C-alpha cells in the first residue's frame, strides 16, 4: 500500500510530459494507445563514438563477395540462371566489384568434359530441377561440366566489369592418395588460359574436415596440405594463372569450437601456409530446418560469430601470421537457407552484422552464399527479383569503404549494433572527402535515438534508412529506402539512385527494426585520407 503513491506518480508525470511532447513533436501519427506516451518519454538514447585518427583494419576492395553453388551446373543452370537476362546483368553490376566463387559440396563431384556442345540451348521452362539444393542430404553422384558450361559462366563473369571468378577444383580426383591435377585440372586450366579466362583464384575441395560425414573416409589435413602445395606449383606453370590466388581450406566453422575441426585447420596450415594466399572458413549461424525469427534478431547469436573468429584467428596467428583470412562461404542458415526468413527483410540483421563484425575483426573478404539459388540467395530463383539482402549489399557497396574504424556504443543489451568505415570512394574521382559511414541496426521493438556525441549538434548527416515495405513487416520481401520502395528502373536496365535524407543534428531517430547507413560527410577524418 505504501508503494502505491510511488507507482502512480510516475504515470501522472508521464501523462503530463506526454502533453508537452505532443505539442512539440506531433506524435499523433503513430499514437495508437496511451502506451506510446510512455515510450516517447522513455525513448532509449544511445551514444556512439568513432576513433577518427586511424583505421583499425583494412579489408579487401572486394570485401563483400558472393558465391554460386557448383550444384547449379549439375542442375544445368536451373531453374532460371539466364545470363542473357537484362535484369540479371543489371543486378550483377550493382554488386561490383566482387569475387564470384563457384564451389561447394558439388565441386568434389564435378567432372570436366572438354566437349563443346555447340548449339546447346538451355531450356529453363522444361527443367524441373528444384529451387533449392538439399545440402543436408548431399548428392554424391558425379556430374559433367562441359566446355559449354565453362564458357557460359566465364563469359558472364567477363561481361560484368569488376567481377572476378574463383573456382573450387575437385580434390577427390586422386591417384595413389594424392590430388592429381592431370586428371581434369590440367586441361581445364590450359583450355581456360587459351580462351583468356585468367581466374582470380582456385580452391581445392569443400569442407574437407567433414568428408567422413559425406564420403565415409577422411583426407588427413597434412595430406591435404601437400595437395595445396601441389596446386600452387602447378597453376603457376599455366600461362595467365601465375597471379591466381590459392585459397583454402574452406573448412566448416560453425563447428570450429569442436576440437577435431580446430585440429584439422591447425595441421593443414602447418603444412600448407606458404602456398596459400588466403585462409578460408565457412560460417552459418543456424540450421535452416529449425531456424526461428527470434534467432535472426538475437544479439547472442549474432555475437557467436566472434567466438568462431577468435578460435580461427588464434590458429592463424600461430601457423600463418599475417595471412589474409576470408569467410569463404557464409550465410544465415545452413541447408539451403530458411524459407520465410533467409529470403526476406529479417535476414538483413544477420547479414549486416556479419559484414560489420567481420570487418572489425580483420576478415578481408566475406563471400555471401549465395548470389543465386537457395533461400539464402540475394535474388529470387524464378523471377530474378532482388531480395532485401540484395539491396542491403548494393547500398553497402556504394557507401562503405575498406578502411575500418573503431566505434563504440553504450547499449549493454547489444541491440543497437553499430559499425563504421571510411566512406567508399566515389567511382571516378576517388574522393571520399574524408567522410565516415556508420552502419547498424535497431533490434528493439521501439524507436531509439542514436547520438553521435563527438559531432556538433548541427552536424550534417546523410541518412539511408532501410525498413520493410508492406504489411508483412520484417517478413516482407520488399524493402524501402527512406520510405520509398527499392526497385530496378527503366525495365530492369537501371539501378535506382540512392537519395539520402539530409538532417542537421547529431541525433538520429532509428525506427524499430530498421537497418541504417549514416554518412557523416567531409569530417576530414585523418584515418580516411588517401595514402600519399
Ligand atoms: C501531425 O502529423 C500528421 C501525420 O503526419 C499530419 O497529418 C498532421 O497534419 C500533423 N499535425 C500537425 C499539427 O503538425
Ligand atoms: C543427383 O545428381 C544426378 C545428376 O548428377 C541426378 O541425376 C540425380 O537425380 C540426383 N539425385 C538426387 C537425389 O537429387
Ligand atoms: C558425362 O560425359 C560422358 C562423356 O561425354 C558421357 O558418357 C556421360 O553420359 C555424361 N554423363 C552425364 C550424366 O551426362
Ligand atoms: C576428367 O576426368 C574424367 C575422369 O574422372 C575423365 O574421364 C575425363 O576425360 C577428364 N576430362 C578431361 C577434359 O581430361
Ligand atoms: C584511386 O586510388 C587508387 C588507390 O587507392 C589508385 O590505385 C587509383 O589510381 C586512383 N584512381 C584515380 C582515378 O585517381
Ligand atoms: C566530395 O565533395 C565534393 C565537393 O563538395 C562533392 O561534389 C562530392 O560529391 C563529395 N564526394 C563524396 C564522396 O561525398
Coordinates of C-alpha atoms and ligand atoms in Angstrom, one line a residue:
X1 CA 0.0 0.0 0.0
X2 CA 2.8 2.4 0.9
X3 CA 4.2 1.8 -2.5
X4 CA 1.1 3.0 -4.3
X5 CA 1.9 6.7 -4.4
X6 CA 5.2 5.8 -6.0
X7 CA 3.7 3.7 -8.7
X8 CA 1.1 6.3 -9.6
X9 CA 3.1 9.4 -9.6
X10 CA 5.5 8.4 -12.5
X11 CA 2.4 7.6 -14.5
X12 CA 1.0 11.1 -13.9
X13 CA 4.3 12.6 -14.7
X14 CA 4.3 10.6 -17.9
X15 CA 0.9 11.9 -18.9
X16 CA 1.9 15.4 -18.1
X17 CA 5.2 15.1 -20.0
X18 CA 3.5 13.5 -23.0
X19 CA 1.4 16.6 -23.5
X20 CA 4.5 18.7 -23.8
X21 CA 6.0 16.3 -26.2
X22 CA 2.7 16.0 -28.1
X23 CA 2.7 19.8 -28.7
X24 CA 6.3 19.9 -29.7
X25 CA 6.8 16.9 -31.9
X26 CA 3.4 15.7 -33.2
X27 CA 3.5 12.1 -32.2
X28 CA -0.2 11.6 -33.2
X29 CA 0.8 9.8 -36.4
X30 CA 1.8 6.7 -34.5
X31 CA -0.1 7.0 -31.3
X32 CA -2.4 4.0 -31.2
X33 CA -2.7 3.7 -27.5
X34 CA -1.7 5.6 -24.4
X35 CA 1.4 3.5 -24.0
X36 CA 3.0 5.5 -26.8
X37 CA 3.4 8.4 -24.5
X38 CA 5.4 6.3 -22.1
X39 CA 7.6 5.1 -24.9
X40 CA 8.1 8.6 -26.2
X41 CA 9.2 9.9 -22.9
X42 CA 11.3 6.9 -22.2
X43 CA 12.7 6.6 -25.7
X44 CA 16.1 4.9 -25.4
X45 CA 19.0 7.1 -26.4
X46 CA 22.4 5.6 -27.0
X47 CA 25.7 7.4 -27.6
X48 CA 28.3 6.3 -30.1
X49 CA 31.9 7.4 -30.7
X50 CA 34.3 6.6 -33.5
X51 CA 38.0 7.0 -33.5
X52 CA 38.9 9.1 -36.5
X53 CA 42.7 9.1 -36.2
X54 CA 43.5 5.8 -37.9
X55 CA 41.8 2.7 -39.3
X56 CA 41.9 -0.4 -37.2
X57 CA 41.7 -2.8 -40.2
X58 CA 41.8 -2.6 -43.9
X59 CA 39.6 -5.0 -45.9
X60 CA 40.0 -6.2 -49.5
X61 CA 38.3 -4.0 -52.1
X62 CA 36.1 -7.0 -52.9
X63 CA 35.2 -7.4 -49.2
X64 CA 31.6 -8.1 -49.9
X65 CA 31.7 -11.0 -52.4
X66 CA 29.4 -13.8 -53.5
X67 CA 29.1 -17.4 -54.3
X68 CA 27.3 -19.8 -56.7
X69 CA 27.0 -23.5 -55.9
X70 CA 28.6 -25.9 -58.3
X71 CA 25.3 -27.7 -58.0
X72 CA 23.9 -25.1 -60.4
X73 CA 26.0 -26.8 -63.2
X74 CA 24.6 -30.2 -62.1
X75 CA 21.2 -28.7 -62.5
X76 CA 22.0 -27.2 -65.9
X77 CA 21.7 -23.6 -64.6
X78 CA 18.1 -24.3 -63.5
X79 CA 15.7 -23.0 -62.6
X80 CA 16.5 -19.8 -64.3
X81 CA 20.1 -18.6 -64.2
X82 CA 19.7 -17.0 -67.6
X83 CA 22.9 -15.0 -68.3
X84 CA 21.3 -13.2 -71.2
X85 CA 18.7 -11.6 -68.9
X86 CA 19.0 -7.8 -68.7
X87 CA 17.7 -8.0 -65.1
X88 CA 20.4 -10.4 -64.0
X89 CA 23.2 -8.3 -65.6
X90 CA 21.9 -5.1 -64.0
X91 CA 21.8 -6.8 -60.6
X92 CA 25.3 -8.2 -61.2
X93 CA 26.6 -4.7 -62.0
X94 CA 25.1 -3.3 -58.8
X95 CA 27.4 -5.6 -56.7
X96 CA 30.7 -4.8 -58.5
X97 CA 33.5 -5.2 -57.6
X98 CA 33.2 -8.8 -56.3
X99 CA 34.8 -12.2 -56.3
X100 CA 32.4 -14.8 -57.5
X101 CA 33.2 -18.2 -56.0
X102 CA 31.8 -21.2 -57.7
X103 CA 32.1 -24.0 -55.2
X104 CA 30.5 -26.1 -52.5
X105 CA 29.8 -29.7 -51.9
X106 CA 29.1 -30.5 -55.6
X107 CA 32.6 -29.3 -56.6
X108 CA 34.1 -32.6 -55.4
X109 CA 31.8 -34.5 -57.7
X110 CA 32.3 -32.3 -60.8
X111 CA 33.9 -33.9 -63.9
X112 CA 35.3 -31.6 -66.5
X113 CA 34.5 -32.8 -70.1
X114 CA 36.2 -30.9 -72.8
X115 CA 33.3 -31.2 -75.2
X116 CA 31.8 -28.0 -76.6
X117 CA 28.2 -28.9 -77.0
X118 CA 27.9 -26.3 -79.8
X119 CA 24.4 -25.0 -80.4
X120 CA 23.3 -26.1 -76.9
X121 CA 20.3 -24.2 -75.7
X122 CA 19.3 -24.1 -72.0
X123 CA 15.7 -25.0 -71.6
X124 CA 14.7 -23.2 -68.4
X125 CA 11.0 -23.8 -68.8
X126 CA 11.2 -27.6 -69.0
X127 CA 13.9 -28.0 -66.4
X128 CA 12.3 -29.3 -63.2
X129 CA 15.4 -29.1 -61.0
X130 CA 14.4 -28.0 -57.5
X131 CA 14.7 -24.4 -56.4
X132 CA 17.0 -25.2 -53.6
X133 CA 19.6 -27.9 -53.2
X134 CA 19.2 -30.2 -50.3
X135 CA 22.6 -29.7 -48.7
X136 CA 21.7 -31.8 -45.7
X137 CA 21.5 -34.9 -48.0
X138 CA 24.2 -34.0 -50.5
X139 CA 24.1 -35.6 -53.9
X140 CA 27.3 -37.6 -54.1
X141 CA 27.0 -38.8 -57.7
X142 CA 29.4 -37.3 -60.3
X143 CA 28.2 -34.9 -63.0
X144 CA 29.7 -33.3 -66.0
X145 CA 30.7 -29.7 -66.5
X146 CA 31.2 -29.4 -70.3
X147 CA 33.0 -26.6 -72.1
X148 CA 29.6 -25.1 -72.8
X149 CA 29.0 -24.7 -69.1
X150 CA 32.5 -23.3 -68.5
X151 CA 32.2 -20.7 -71.3
X152 CA 28.7 -19.8 -70.2
X153 CA 30.0 -19.0 -66.7
X154 CA 33.2 -17.3 -67.8
X155 CA 31.6 -15.1 -70.4
X156 CA 29.0 -13.9 -67.9
X157 CA 31.7 -13.0 -65.4
X158 CA 33.7 -11.3 -68.1
X159 CA 30.7 -9.3 -69.2
X160 CA 30.4 -7.6 -65.8
X161 CA 33.1 -5.1 -65.0
X162 CA 34.7 -5.7 -61.6
X163 CA 33.7 -9.3 -61.4
X164 CA 36.4 -12.0 -60.9
X165 CA 36.0 -15.7 -60.8
X166 CA 37.3 -18.1 -58.1
X167 CA 36.8 -21.8 -58.9
X168 CA 36.8 -24.7 -56.5
X169 CA 38.7 -27.7 -58.0
X170 CA 37.7 -31.3 -57.3
X171 CA 40.0 -32.6 -54.6
X172 CA 38.7 -36.2 -55.0
X173 CA 40.4 -36.6 -58.3
X174 CA 43.3 -38.5 -56.7
X175 CA 46.0 -41.0 -57.7
X176 CA 47.8 -43.0 -55.0
X177 CA 46.4 -40.9 -52.2
X178 CA 47.3 -37.5 -53.7
X179 CA 45.4 -35.0 -55.6
X180 CA 46.2 -35.4 -59.3
X181 CA 45.9 -32.3 -61.5
X182 CA 46.5 -34.4 -64.6
X183 CA 43.0 -35.9 -64.3
X184 CA 41.0 -32.7 -65.0
X185 CA 42.6 -29.6 -63.6
X186 CA 45.4 -29.5 -66.1
X187 CA 43.2 -29.5 -69.2
X188 CA 40.7 -27.1 -67.5
X189 CA 43.4 -24.6 -66.8
X190 CA 45.2 -24.9 -70.1
X191 CA 41.9 -24.6 -72.1
X192 CA 40.9 -21.6 -69.9
X193 CA 44.2 -19.9 -70.5
X194 CA 43.8 -20.3 -74.3
X195 CA 40.5 -18.6 -74.1
X196 CA 41.8 -15.8 -72.0
X197 CA 40.0 -16.8 -68.8
X198 CA 42.6 -15.9 -66.3
X199 CA 41.0 -16.8 -63.0
X200 CA 41.3 -14.7 -59.8
X201 CA 41.8 -17.8 -57.7
X202 CA 41.5 -21.5 -57.1
X203 CA 40.3 -23.6 -54.2
X204 CA 40.7 -27.3 -53.8
X205 CA 37.8 -29.2 -52.2
X206 CA 35.0 -28.2 -50.0
X207 CA 34.7 -28.7 -46.2
X208 CA 37.3 -31.4 -46.1
X209 CA 37.1 -31.6 -42.4
X210 CA 33.6 -33.1 -42.9
X211 CA 34.4 -35.6 -45.6
X212 CA 33.8 -38.5 -43.4
X213 CA 30.3 -37.4 -42.9
X214 CA 29.7 -37.3 -46.7
X215 CA 32.1 -40.0 -48.1
X216 CA 32.8 -42.3 -45.3
X217 CA 36.5 -41.7 -45.4
X218 CA 38.9 -38.9 -44.5
X219 CA 41.6 -37.0 -46.2
X220 CA 44.2 -36.2 -43.5
X221 CA 44.9 -32.5 -43.1
X222 CA 48.7 -32.9 -43.7
X223 CA 47.9 -34.8 -46.9
X224 CA 45.5 -32.0 -48.0
X225 CA 48.2 -29.5 -47.2
X226 CA 50.5 -31.3 -49.6
X227 CA 47.8 -31.2 -52.2
X228 CA 47.6 -27.4 -51.9
X229 CA 51.3 -27.1 -52.3
X230 CA 51.0 -29.1 -55.5
X231 CA 48.2 -26.8 -56.7
X232 CA 50.3 -23.8 -56.0
X233 CA 53.2 -25.1 -58.1
X234 CA 51.1 -26.5 -60.9
X235 CA 48.9 -23.4 -61.5
X236 CA 52.0 -21.2 -61.7
X237 CA 53.1 -23.1 -64.7
X238 CA 49.9 -22.3 -66.7
X239 CA 50.1 -19.1 -68.7
X240 CA 48.0 -16.3 -67.2
X241 CA 47.3 -18.2 -64.0
X242 CA 50.5 -17.1 -62.3
X243 CA 48.7 -14.4 -60.4
X244 CA 45.7 -16.6 -59.5
X245 CA 45.3 -16.9 -55.7
X246 CA 45.4 -20.2 -53.9
X247 CA 42.6 -20.2 -51.4
X248 CA 41.5 -22.7 -48.8
X249 CA 40.8 -25.0 -47.0
X250 CA 37.1 -24.0 -46.8
X251 CA 36.5 -25.8 -43.5
X252 CA 33.2 -25.7 -41.7
X253 CA 33.3 -23.2 -38.9
X254 CA 30.1 -23.5 -37.1
X255 CA 31.8 -26.4 -35.5
X256 CA 35.1 -24.5 -35.1
X257 CA 34.8 -24.9 -31.4
X258 CA 34.9 -28.6 -31.7
X259 CA 38.4 -29.7 -31.1
X260 CA 38.7 -32.0 -34.1
X261 CA 37.9 -29.2 -36.6
X262 CA 40.3 -26.9 -34.9
X263 CA 43.0 -29.5 -35.1
X264 CA 42.2 -30.1 -38.8
X265 CA 42.8 -26.4 -39.6
X266 CA 45.9 -26.2 -37.5
X267 CA 47.5 -29.2 -39.0
X268 CA 46.5 -28.2 -42.5
X269 CA 48.0 -24.7 -42.1
X270 CA 51.2 -26.0 -40.7
X271 CA 51.7 -27.9 -43.9
X272 CA 50.3 -25.5 -46.5
X273 CA 50.6 -22.0 -45.2
X274 CA 53.4 -21.0 -47.5
X275 CA 51.4 -22.0 -50.6
X276 CA 48.2 -20.2 -49.6
X277 CA 47.2 -16.6 -50.4
X278 CA 44.1 -16.7 -48.2
X279 CA 42.7 -18.9 -45.5
X280 CA 39.0 -19.7 -45.7
X281 CA 36.5 -20.9 -43.2
X282 CA 32.7 -21.3 -43.7
X283 CA 30.1 -19.9 -41.4
X284 CA 26.4 -20.2 -40.8
X285 CA 24.6 -19.1 -37.6
X286 CA 21.8 -21.6 -37.5
X287 CA 20.2 -24.7 -39.1
X288 CA 17.7 -23.8 -41.8
X289 CA 15.3 -26.6 -40.6
X290 CA 14.9 -25.3 -37.1
X291 CA 15.6 -21.6 -37.6
X292 CA 13.2 -19.1 -35.9
X293 CA 12.7 -15.4 -36.4
X294 CA 13.9 -14.8 -32.8
X295 CA 17.3 -16.2 -33.7
X296 CA 17.7 -13.8 -36.5
X297 CA 17.5 -10.9 -34.0
X298 CA 19.3 -12.5 -31.1
X299 CA 22.4 -10.5 -30.0
X300 CA 24.0 -13.6 -28.5
X301 CA 23.6 -15.5 -31.8
X302 CA 25.0 -12.5 -33.7
X303 CA 27.9 -12.3 -31.3
X304 CA 28.6 -16.0 -31.6
X305 CA 30.5 -15.3 -34.9
X306 CA 33.1 -13.5 -32.8
X307 CA 33.8 -16.7 -30.9
X308 CA 34.5 -18.5 -34.2
X309 CA 36.8 -15.7 -35.3
X310 CA 38.7 -15.9 -32.0
X311 CA 39.4 -19.6 -32.4
X312 CA 40.4 -19.4 -36.1
X313 CA 42.5 -16.2 -35.7
X314 CA 44.4 -17.9 -32.9
X315 CA 45.3 -20.8 -35.1
X316 CA 46.2 -18.3 -37.9
X317 CA 48.4 -16.3 -35.6
X318 CA 50.3 -19.5 -34.6
X319 CA 50.6 -21.1 -38.1
X320 CA 50.4 -18.4 -40.7
X321 CA 50.7 -14.9 -39.2
X322 CA 49.6 -12.1 -41.4
X323 CA 47.8 -14.3 -43.9
X324 CA 44.5 -12.9 -45.2
X325 CA 41.5 -14.5 -43.6
X326 CA 38.3 -14.9 -45.5
X327 CA 34.8 -16.2 -44.8
X328 CA 34.8 -18.4 -48.0
X329 CA 31.1 -19.3 -47.9
X330 CA 28.7 -17.8 -45.4
X331 CA 25.1 -17.1 -44.8
X332 CA 22.3 -17.1 -42.2
X333 CA 21.2 -20.7 -42.1
X334 CA 22.9 -23.8 -43.5
X335 CA 21.0 -26.4 -45.5
X336 CA 19.8 -24.0 -48.3
X337 CA 18.6 -21.1 -46.1
X338 CA 15.4 -20.9 -44.1
X339 CA 12.3 -20.2 -46.3
X340 CA 10.4 -17.1 -45.0
X341 CA 13.5 -16.0 -43.0
X342 CA 16.7 -16.1 -45.1
X343 CA 14.9 -14.7 -48.1
X344 CA 13.1 -11.7 -46.5
X345 CA 13.8 -8.5 -44.7
X346 CA 14.7 -10.1 -41.4
X347 CA 17.7 -11.8 -42.9
X348 CA 19.3 -8.3 -43.1
X349 CA 20.2 -8.3 -39.4
X350 CA 22.5 -11.3 -39.7
X351 CA 23.9 -10.1 -43.0
X352 CA 24.7 -6.6 -42.0
X353 CA 26.0 -7.7 -38.6
X354 CA 28.2 -10.3 -40.2
X355 CA 29.7 -7.7 -42.5
X356 CA 30.3 -5.3 -39.6
X357 CA 31.8 -7.9 -37.2
X358 CA 33.9 -9.4 -39.9
X359 CA 35.4 -6.1 -41.0
X360 CA 36.1 -5.2 -37.4
X361 CA 37.9 -8.5 -36.8
X362 CA 40.1 -8.1 -39.8
X363 CA 38.4 -10.6 -42.2
X364 CA 39.4 -9.5 -45.7
X365 CA 36.6 -11.0 -47.8
X366 CA 33.1 -12.2 -46.9
X367 CA 31.6 -14.4 -49.6
X368 CA 27.8 -14.5 -49.4
X369 CA 26.1 -17.8 -50.1
X370 CA 24.6 -17.2 -52.5
X371 CA 24.1 -14.8 -55.4
X372 CA 21.6 -17.1 -56.9
X373 CA 19.7 -20.2 -55.8
X374 CA 18.7 -21.3 -52.3
X375 CA 16.5 -19.5 -49.9
X376 CA 19.6 -17.5 -48.8
X377 CA 20.2 -16.2 -52.3
X378 CA 20.3 -12.5 -53.0
X379 CA 17.9 -12.8 -55.9
X380 CA 14.7 -14.9 -56.4
X381 CA 15.3 -18.2 -58.3
X382 CA 12.5 -17.8 -60.8
X383 CA 11.7 -14.1 -61.2
X384 CA 15.3 -12.9 -60.6
X385 CA 13.7 -10.3 -58.4
X386 CA 16.2 -8.8 -55.9
X387 CA 15.6 -9.7 -52.3
X388 CA 16.1 -7.3 -49.4
X389 CA 19.6 -8.6 -48.8
X390 CA 20.4 -7.7 -52.4
X391 CA 19.5 -4.1 -51.7
X392 CA 21.5 -4.1 -48.4
X393 CA 24.5 -5.4 -50.3
X394 CA 24.0 -2.8 -53.1
X395 CA 24.0 0.1 -50.6
X396 CA 26.9 -1.4 -48.6
X397 CA 28.9 -1.4 -51.8
X398 CA 28.1 2.2 -52.6
X399 CA 28.7 3.7 -49.2
X400 CA 31.1 1.5 -47.2
X401 CA 34.8 1.7 -47.9
X402 CA 37.7 -0.6 -47.0
X403 CA 39.1 1.3 -44.0
X404 CA 37.5 0.0 -40.8
X405 CA 37.2 2.3 -37.8
X406 CA 36.9 1.7 -34.2
X407 CA 33.4 2.5 -33.0
X408 CA 31.8 2.1 -29.6
X409 CA 28.2 2.4 -28.4
X410 CA 26.8 2.2 -24.9
X411 CA 24.0 -0.3 -25.4
X412 CA 24.5 -3.1 -22.8
X413 CA 21.9 -5.2 -24.5
X414 CA 23.8 -5.1 -27.8
X415 CA 20.5 -4.5 -29.7
X416 CA 21.6 -1.3 -31.3
X417 CA 24.6 -2.5 -33.2
X418 CA 26.9 -0.1 -35.0
X419 CA 29.9 -0.3 -37.2
X420 CA 31.9 2.4 -39.0
X421 CA 34.3 2.6 -42.0
X422 CA 35.6 5.4 -44.1
X423 CA 33.1 6.2 -46.9
X424 CA 33.5 4.3 -50.1
X425 CA 35.5 6.2 -52.7
X426 CA 33.2 7.5 -55.4
X427 CA 33.9 5.9 -58.7
X428 CA 35.8 8.3 -60.9
X429 CA 37.0 10.9 -58.6
X430 CA 38.5 8.6 -55.9
X431 CA 37.2 11.2 -53.4
X432 CA 35.7 10.4 -50.1
X433 CA 36.2 13.9 -48.7
X434 CA 37.4 12.0 -45.6
X435 CA 33.8 11.1 -44.8
X436 CA 32.8 8.4 -42.4
X437 CA 30.0 5.9 -42.9
X438 CA 28.3 4.3 -39.9
X439 CA 26.0 1.3 -40.4
X440 CA 23.9 -0.6 -38.0
X441 CA 20.5 -1.7 -36.8
X442 CA 17.9 -1.3 -34.2
X443 CA 16.8 -4.7 -32.9
X444 CA 14.4 -3.1 -30.3
X445 CA 10.7 -3.1 -30.9
X446 CA 10.7 0.6 -30.3
X447 CA 12.2 3.6 -31.9
X448 CA 15.6 4.6 -30.4
X449 CA 17.7 7.7 -30.6
X450 CA 21.4 7.4 -31.6
X451 CA 23.6 10.3 -30.6
X452 CA 26.9 10.7 -32.5
X453 CA 28.2 12.5 -29.5
X454 CA 31.6 13.7 -30.9
X455 CA 29.9 15.7 -33.7
X456 CA 28.3 19.1 -33.3
X457 CA 24.6 19.4 -32.7
X458 CA 24.1 20.8 -36.1
X459 CA 26.3 18.3 -37.9
X460 CA 25.0 17.5 -41.4
X461 CA 24.2 13.8 -41.7
X462 CA 23.1 11.8 -44.7
X463 CA 20.7 9.1 -43.6
X464 CA 19.8 5.9 -45.6
X465 CA 17.2 4.1 -43.6
X466 CA 16.0 0.6 -44.7
X467 CA 12.6 -0.6 -43.5
X468 CA 10.3 -3.4 -44.6
X469 CA 7.7 -2.4 -47.2
X470 CA 4.1 -3.5 -46.7
X471 CA 2.0 -5.3 -44.2
X472 CA 4.4 -8.3 -43.7
X473 CA 6.8 -6.2 -41.7
X474 CA 10.1 -7.9 -41.0
X475 CA 8.9 -10.9 -43.1
X476 CA 8.5 -8.7 -46.2
X477 CA 10.1 -9.5 -49.5
X478 CA 10.3 -5.8 -50.3
X479 CA 12.3 -3.0 -48.7
X480 CA 12.0 0.8 -48.5
X481 CA 14.9 3.2 -48.6
X482 CA 13.8 6.3 -46.7
X483 CA 10.2 5.4 -47.2
X484 CA 10.4 4.6 -50.9
X485 CA 10.3 1.1 -52.4
X486 CA 13.7 0.0 -53.8
X487 CA 13.3 -1.4 -57.3
X488 CA 15.0 -1.6 -60.6
X489 CA 14.2 1.2 -63.1
X490 CA 13.7 1.6 -66.8
X491 CA 12.6 -2.0 -67.5
X492 CA 15.3 -3.6 -65.3
X493 CA 18.1 -1.7 -67.1
X494 CA 19.0 0.6 -64.3
X495 CA 19.7 0.5 -60.6
X496 CA 17.9 3.2 -58.5
X497 CA 19.7 6.3 -57.3
X498 CA 20.4 6.3 -53.6
X499 CA 19.0 9.5 -52.2
X500 CA 19.8 10.3 -48.6
X501 CA 17.6 12.1 -46.1
X502 CA 19.7 15.0 -45.0
X503 CA 19.4 16.3 -41.5
X504 CA 21.4 18.8 -39.4
X505 CA 21.6 17.2 -35.9
X506 CA 23.9 14.7 -34.3
X507 CA 20.9 12.6 -33.0
X508 CA 19.3 10.1 -35.4
X509 CA 15.9 8.6 -34.8
X510 CA 16.1 4.9 -35.8
X511 CA 12.7 3.3 -36.2
X512 CA 12.0 -0.2 -34.8
X513 CA 13.9 -3.0 -36.6
X514 CA 15.4 -0.6 -39.1
X515 CA 18.8 -1.0 -40.8
X516 CA 20.6 2.2 -41.3
X517 CA 23.6 3.7 -43.1
X518 CA 24.7 7.2 -41.9
X519 CA 27.3 9.2 -43.8
X520 CA 29.0 12.0 -41.9
X521 CA 30.2 14.0 -44.9
X522 CA 33.5 15.8 -45.1
X523 CA 34.6 15.4 -41.5
X524 CA 38.3 15.3 -42.5
X525 CA 38.9 12.1 -40.6
X526 CA 42.7 11.6 -40.7
X527 CA 42.0 7.8 -40.9
X528 CA 40.2 8.4 -44.2
X529 CA 42.8 10.5 -46.1
X530 CA 44.1 8.7 -49.2
X531 CA 47.7 7.5 -48.8
X532 CA 50.1 9.9 -50.5
Ligands
LIG1 C1 0.7 15.6 -37.5 O1 1.1 14.6 -38.3 C2 0.1 14.1 -39.2 C3 0.6 12.9 -39.9 O2 2.0 13.1 -40.4 C4 -0.3 15.2 -40.1 O3 -1.3 14.8 -41.0 C5 -0.8 16.4 -39.3 O4 -1.1 17.5 -40.2 C6 0.3 16.8 -38.3 N1 -0.3 17.8 -37.4 C7 0.4 18.9 -37.0 C8 -0.2 19.8 -36.1 O5 1.6 19.1 -37.5
LIG2 C1 22.0 -36.4 -58.2 O1 22.5 -35.9 -59.4 C2 22.3 -36.6 -60.5 C3 22.9 -35.9 -61.7 O2 24.3 -35.6 -61.4 C4 20.8 -36.7 -60.8 O3 20.5 -37.5 -61.9 C5 20.1 -37.3 -59.6 O4 18.7 -37.3 -59.7 C6 20.5 -36.5 -58.3 N1 19.9 -37.2 -57.2 C7 19.2 -36.6 -56.3 C8 18.7 -37.5 -55.1 O5 18.9 -35.4 -56.3
LIG3 C1 29.2 -37.3 -69.0 O1 30.0 -37.3 -70.1 C2 30.4 -38.6 -70.6 C3 31.4 -38.4 -71.8 O2 30.9 -37.5 -72.7 C4 29.1 -39.3 -71.0 O3 29.5 -40.6 -71.4 C5 28.2 -39.4 -69.8 O4 27.0 -40.0 -70.2 C6 27.9 -38.0 -69.3 N1 27.2 -38.1 -68.0 C7 26.0 -37.5 -67.8 C8 25.4 -37.7 -66.5 O5 25.6 -36.7 -68.7
LIG4 C1 38.1 -35.6 -66.4 O1 38.2 -36.7 -65.6 C2 37.5 -37.8 -66.1 C3 37.7 -39.0 -65.1 O2 37.0 -38.6 -63.9 C4 37.9 -38.2 -67.5 O3 37.1 -39.3 -68.0 C5 37.8 -37.0 -68.4 O4 38.3 -37.4 -69.7 C6 38.6 -35.9 -67.8 N1 38.4 -34.7 -68.7 C7 39.4 -34.2 -69.4 C8 39.0 -33.0 -70.2 O5 40.5 -34.6 -69.4
LIG5 C1 42.3 5.7 -56.9 O1 43.0 5.2 -55.8 C2 43.7 4.0 -56.0 C3 44.5 3.6 -54.7 O2 43.7 3.8 -53.6 C4 44.7 4.2 -57.2 O3 45.3 3.0 -57.5 C5 43.9 4.7 -58.4 O4 44.9 5.0 -59.4 C6 43.2 6.0 -58.1 N1 42.4 6.5 -59.2 C7 42.3 7.7 -59.6 C8 41.4 8.0 -60.8 O5 42.9 8.6 -59.1
LIG6 C1 33.2 15.5 -52.1 O1 33.0 16.9 -52.2 C2 32.6 17.3 -53.5 C3 32.6 18.9 -53.4 O2 31.9 19.3 -52.3 C4 31.3 16.7 -53.9 O3 31.0 17.1 -55.2 C5 31.5 15.2 -53.9 O4 30.2 14.6 -54.1 C6 31.9 14.7 -52.5 N1 32.2 13.3 -52.5 C7 31.7 12.5 -51.6 C8 32.1 11.1 -51.8 O5 31.0 12.8 -50.7

